[in-house]
Short mmCIF file of C-alpha atoms and ligand atoms in Angstrom, two decimals:
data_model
loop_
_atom_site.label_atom_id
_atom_site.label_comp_id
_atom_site.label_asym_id
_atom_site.label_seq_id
_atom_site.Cartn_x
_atom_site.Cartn_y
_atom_site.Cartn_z
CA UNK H 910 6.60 17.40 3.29
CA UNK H 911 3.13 19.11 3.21
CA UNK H 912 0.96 18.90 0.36
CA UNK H 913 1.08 21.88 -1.96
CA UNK H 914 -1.91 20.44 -4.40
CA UNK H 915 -4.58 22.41 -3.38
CA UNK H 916 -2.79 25.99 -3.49
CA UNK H 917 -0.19 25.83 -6.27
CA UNK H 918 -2.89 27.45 -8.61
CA UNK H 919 -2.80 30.68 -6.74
CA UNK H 920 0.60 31.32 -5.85
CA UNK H 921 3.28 32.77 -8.41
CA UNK H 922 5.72 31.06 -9.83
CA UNK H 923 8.86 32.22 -11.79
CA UNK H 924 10.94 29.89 -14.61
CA UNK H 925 14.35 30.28 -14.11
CA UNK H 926 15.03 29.24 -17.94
CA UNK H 927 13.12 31.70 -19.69
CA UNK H 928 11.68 34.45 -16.95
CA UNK H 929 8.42 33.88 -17.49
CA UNK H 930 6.47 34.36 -14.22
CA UNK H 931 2.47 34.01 -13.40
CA UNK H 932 0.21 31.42 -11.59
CA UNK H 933 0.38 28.24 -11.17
CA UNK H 934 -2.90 27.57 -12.83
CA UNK H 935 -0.71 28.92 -15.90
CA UNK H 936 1.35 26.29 -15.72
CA UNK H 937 1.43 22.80 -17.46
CA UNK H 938 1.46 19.08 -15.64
CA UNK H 939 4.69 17.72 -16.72
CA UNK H 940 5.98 14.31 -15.90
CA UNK H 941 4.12 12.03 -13.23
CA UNK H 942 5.79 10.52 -10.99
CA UNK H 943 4.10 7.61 -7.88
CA UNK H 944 3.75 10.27 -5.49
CA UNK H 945 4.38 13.57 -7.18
CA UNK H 946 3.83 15.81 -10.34
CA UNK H 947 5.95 17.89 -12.38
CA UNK H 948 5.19 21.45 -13.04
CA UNK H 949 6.28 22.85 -16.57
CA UNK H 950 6.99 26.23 -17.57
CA UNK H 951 4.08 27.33 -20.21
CA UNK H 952 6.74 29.35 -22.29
CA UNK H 953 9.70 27.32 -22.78
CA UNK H 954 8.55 23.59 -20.73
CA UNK H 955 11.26 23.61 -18.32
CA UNK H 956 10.73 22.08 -15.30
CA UNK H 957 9.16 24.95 -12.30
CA UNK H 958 8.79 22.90 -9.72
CA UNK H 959 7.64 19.21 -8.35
CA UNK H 960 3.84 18.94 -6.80
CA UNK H 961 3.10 16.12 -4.06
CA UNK H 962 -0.73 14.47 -4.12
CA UNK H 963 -2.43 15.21 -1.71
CA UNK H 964 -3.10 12.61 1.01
CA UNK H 965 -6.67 11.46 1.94
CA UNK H 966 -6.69 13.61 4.74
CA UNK H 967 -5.88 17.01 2.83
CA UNK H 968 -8.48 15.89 0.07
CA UNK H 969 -11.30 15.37 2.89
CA UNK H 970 -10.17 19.45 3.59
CA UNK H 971 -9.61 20.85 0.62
CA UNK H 972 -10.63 18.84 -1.95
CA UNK H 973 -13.85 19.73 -4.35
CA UNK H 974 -17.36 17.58 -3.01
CA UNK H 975 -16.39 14.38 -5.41
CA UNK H 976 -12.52 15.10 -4.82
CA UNK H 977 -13.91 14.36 -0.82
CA UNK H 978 -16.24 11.50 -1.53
CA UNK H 979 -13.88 9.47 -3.65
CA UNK H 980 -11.30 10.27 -0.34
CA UNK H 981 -13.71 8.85 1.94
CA UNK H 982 -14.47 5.78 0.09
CA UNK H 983 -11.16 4.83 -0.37
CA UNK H 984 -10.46 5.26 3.46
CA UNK H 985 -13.40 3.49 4.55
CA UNK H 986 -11.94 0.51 1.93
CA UNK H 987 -8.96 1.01 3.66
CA UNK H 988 -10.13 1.18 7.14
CA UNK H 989 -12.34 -2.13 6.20
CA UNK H 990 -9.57 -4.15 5.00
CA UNK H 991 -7.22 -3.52 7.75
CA UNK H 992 -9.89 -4.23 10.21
CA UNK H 993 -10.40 -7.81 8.38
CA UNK H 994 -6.64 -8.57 9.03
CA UNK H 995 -6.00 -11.66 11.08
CA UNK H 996 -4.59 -10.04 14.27
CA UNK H 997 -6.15 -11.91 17.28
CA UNK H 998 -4.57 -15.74 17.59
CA UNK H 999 -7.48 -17.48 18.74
CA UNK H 1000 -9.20 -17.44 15.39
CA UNK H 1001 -6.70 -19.59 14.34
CA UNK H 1002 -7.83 -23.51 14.29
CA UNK H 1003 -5.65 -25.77 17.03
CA UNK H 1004 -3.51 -27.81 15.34
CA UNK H 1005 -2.54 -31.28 16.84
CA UNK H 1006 0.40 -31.80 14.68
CA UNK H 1007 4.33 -31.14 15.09
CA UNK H 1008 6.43 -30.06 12.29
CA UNK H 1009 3.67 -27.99 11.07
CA UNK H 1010 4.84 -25.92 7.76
CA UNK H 1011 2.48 -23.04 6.24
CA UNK H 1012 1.99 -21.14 2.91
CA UNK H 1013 0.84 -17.86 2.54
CA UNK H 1014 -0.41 -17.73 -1.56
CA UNK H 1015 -2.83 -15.51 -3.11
CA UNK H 1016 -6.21 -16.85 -3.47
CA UNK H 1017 -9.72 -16.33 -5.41
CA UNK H 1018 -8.32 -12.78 -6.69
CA UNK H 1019 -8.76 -10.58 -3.91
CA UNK H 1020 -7.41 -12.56 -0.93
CA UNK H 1021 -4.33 -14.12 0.82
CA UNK H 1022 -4.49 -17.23 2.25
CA UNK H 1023 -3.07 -18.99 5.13
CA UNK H 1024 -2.77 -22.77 3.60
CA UNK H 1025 -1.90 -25.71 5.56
CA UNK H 1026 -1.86 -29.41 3.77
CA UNK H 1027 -3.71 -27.98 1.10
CA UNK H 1028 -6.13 -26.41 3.47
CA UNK H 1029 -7.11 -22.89 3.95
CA UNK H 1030 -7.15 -21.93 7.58
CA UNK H 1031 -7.51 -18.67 6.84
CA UNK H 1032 -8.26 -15.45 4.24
CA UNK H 1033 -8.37 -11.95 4.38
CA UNK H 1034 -8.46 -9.11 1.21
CA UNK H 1035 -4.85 -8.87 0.06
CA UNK H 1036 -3.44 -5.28 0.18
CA UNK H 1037 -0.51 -4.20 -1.32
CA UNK H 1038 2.08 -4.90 1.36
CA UNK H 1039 2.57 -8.02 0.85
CA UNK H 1040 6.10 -8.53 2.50
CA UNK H 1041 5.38 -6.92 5.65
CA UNK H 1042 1.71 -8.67 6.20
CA UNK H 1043 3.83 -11.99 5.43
CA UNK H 1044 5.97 -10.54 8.24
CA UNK H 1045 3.07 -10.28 10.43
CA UNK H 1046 1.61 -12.99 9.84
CA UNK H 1047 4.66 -15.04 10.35
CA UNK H 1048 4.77 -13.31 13.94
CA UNK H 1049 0.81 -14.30 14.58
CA UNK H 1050 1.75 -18.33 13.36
CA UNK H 1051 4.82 -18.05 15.71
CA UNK H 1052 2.50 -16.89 18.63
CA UNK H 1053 -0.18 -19.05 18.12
CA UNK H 1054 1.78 -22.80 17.06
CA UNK H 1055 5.41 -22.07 18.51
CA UNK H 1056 8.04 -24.45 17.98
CA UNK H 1057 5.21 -26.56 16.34
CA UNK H 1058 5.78 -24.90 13.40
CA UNK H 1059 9.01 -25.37 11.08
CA UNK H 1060 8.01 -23.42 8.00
CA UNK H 1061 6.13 -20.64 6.48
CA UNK H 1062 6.37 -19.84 3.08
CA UNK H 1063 5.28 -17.89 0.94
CA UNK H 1064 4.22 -18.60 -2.60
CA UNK H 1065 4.03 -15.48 -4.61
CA UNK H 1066 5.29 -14.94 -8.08
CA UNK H 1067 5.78 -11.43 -7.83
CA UNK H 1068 8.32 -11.37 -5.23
CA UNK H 1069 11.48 -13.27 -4.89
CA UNK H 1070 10.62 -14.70 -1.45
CA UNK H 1071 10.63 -18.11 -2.17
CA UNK H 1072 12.67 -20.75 0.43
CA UNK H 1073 12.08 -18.02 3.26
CA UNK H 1074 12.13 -19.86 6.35
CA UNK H 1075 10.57 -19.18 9.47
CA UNK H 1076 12.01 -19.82 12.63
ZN1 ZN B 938 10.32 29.01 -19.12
#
């Protein structure tokens, strides 16, 4: 669904309650919703219609100059921790050990840690996907320490996840 954020203002709306019909600058920000906006009548408040935000690459085109540069910092934050993600194997350590059982846990804050025996083997800034990097990163202990390793869990109280195994 594309954007409408940055041209609502100028087109014409009509409220199907009350008839009143002008701009969209004319009309009021209703509820707020995670990924969209409701549009109010002015007149009577009914509900006109339902706005998406914009994504970061519709604000880097339409957006006002510090609409654009708050865009591009949160991309480049993006870009920055998805580039720190563990994805190549051999920055693992070796591990001469069978039975080998992980945790993935939050750690200092900002990162998510790859514990084993009370050890950190590794870290990287913790996003907000938190069951599908534990996915990956399930895959990347699998590839790296096959049948070595029995477990990997993760220890996280926001999500119900505990006694996931890994095999
Ligand atoms: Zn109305």
């Amino acid at each position: 669904m594309e954007s409408r954020y940055y041209r609502f203002k100028s087109e014409t709306f009509r409220c199907k309650k009350c008839k009143w019909e002008g701009l969209g600058s004319a009309l009021k920000t209703g509820e707020l919703f995670e990924s969209l906006f409701e549009l109010d009548c002015p007149q009577c408040h009914a509900v006109v219609d339902h706005i998406s935000y914009p994504t970061a690459e519709e604000t880097l085109m339409f957006g006002s100059e510090a609409e654009k540069k708050d865009a591009l910092q949160s991309v480049e934050r993006r870009n920055a921790y998805l580039a720190a993600q563990l994805k190549d194997i051999s920055l693992l350590p070796d591990i001469d050990d069978t039975d080998i059982a992980f945790v993935l846990t939050p750690f200092d804050d900002v990162y998510l840690a790859i514990m084993y025996k009370e050890q950190v083997i590794w870290k990287e800034k913790r996003g907000y996907e938190y069951y599908e990097r534990y996915i990956a990163v399930g895959r990347l202990l699998k590839e790296k320490y096959g049948d070595k390793m029995i477990d990997f869990v993760p220890l996280n109280d926001d999500l119900n996840l505990y006694e996931f195994v890994w095999r």
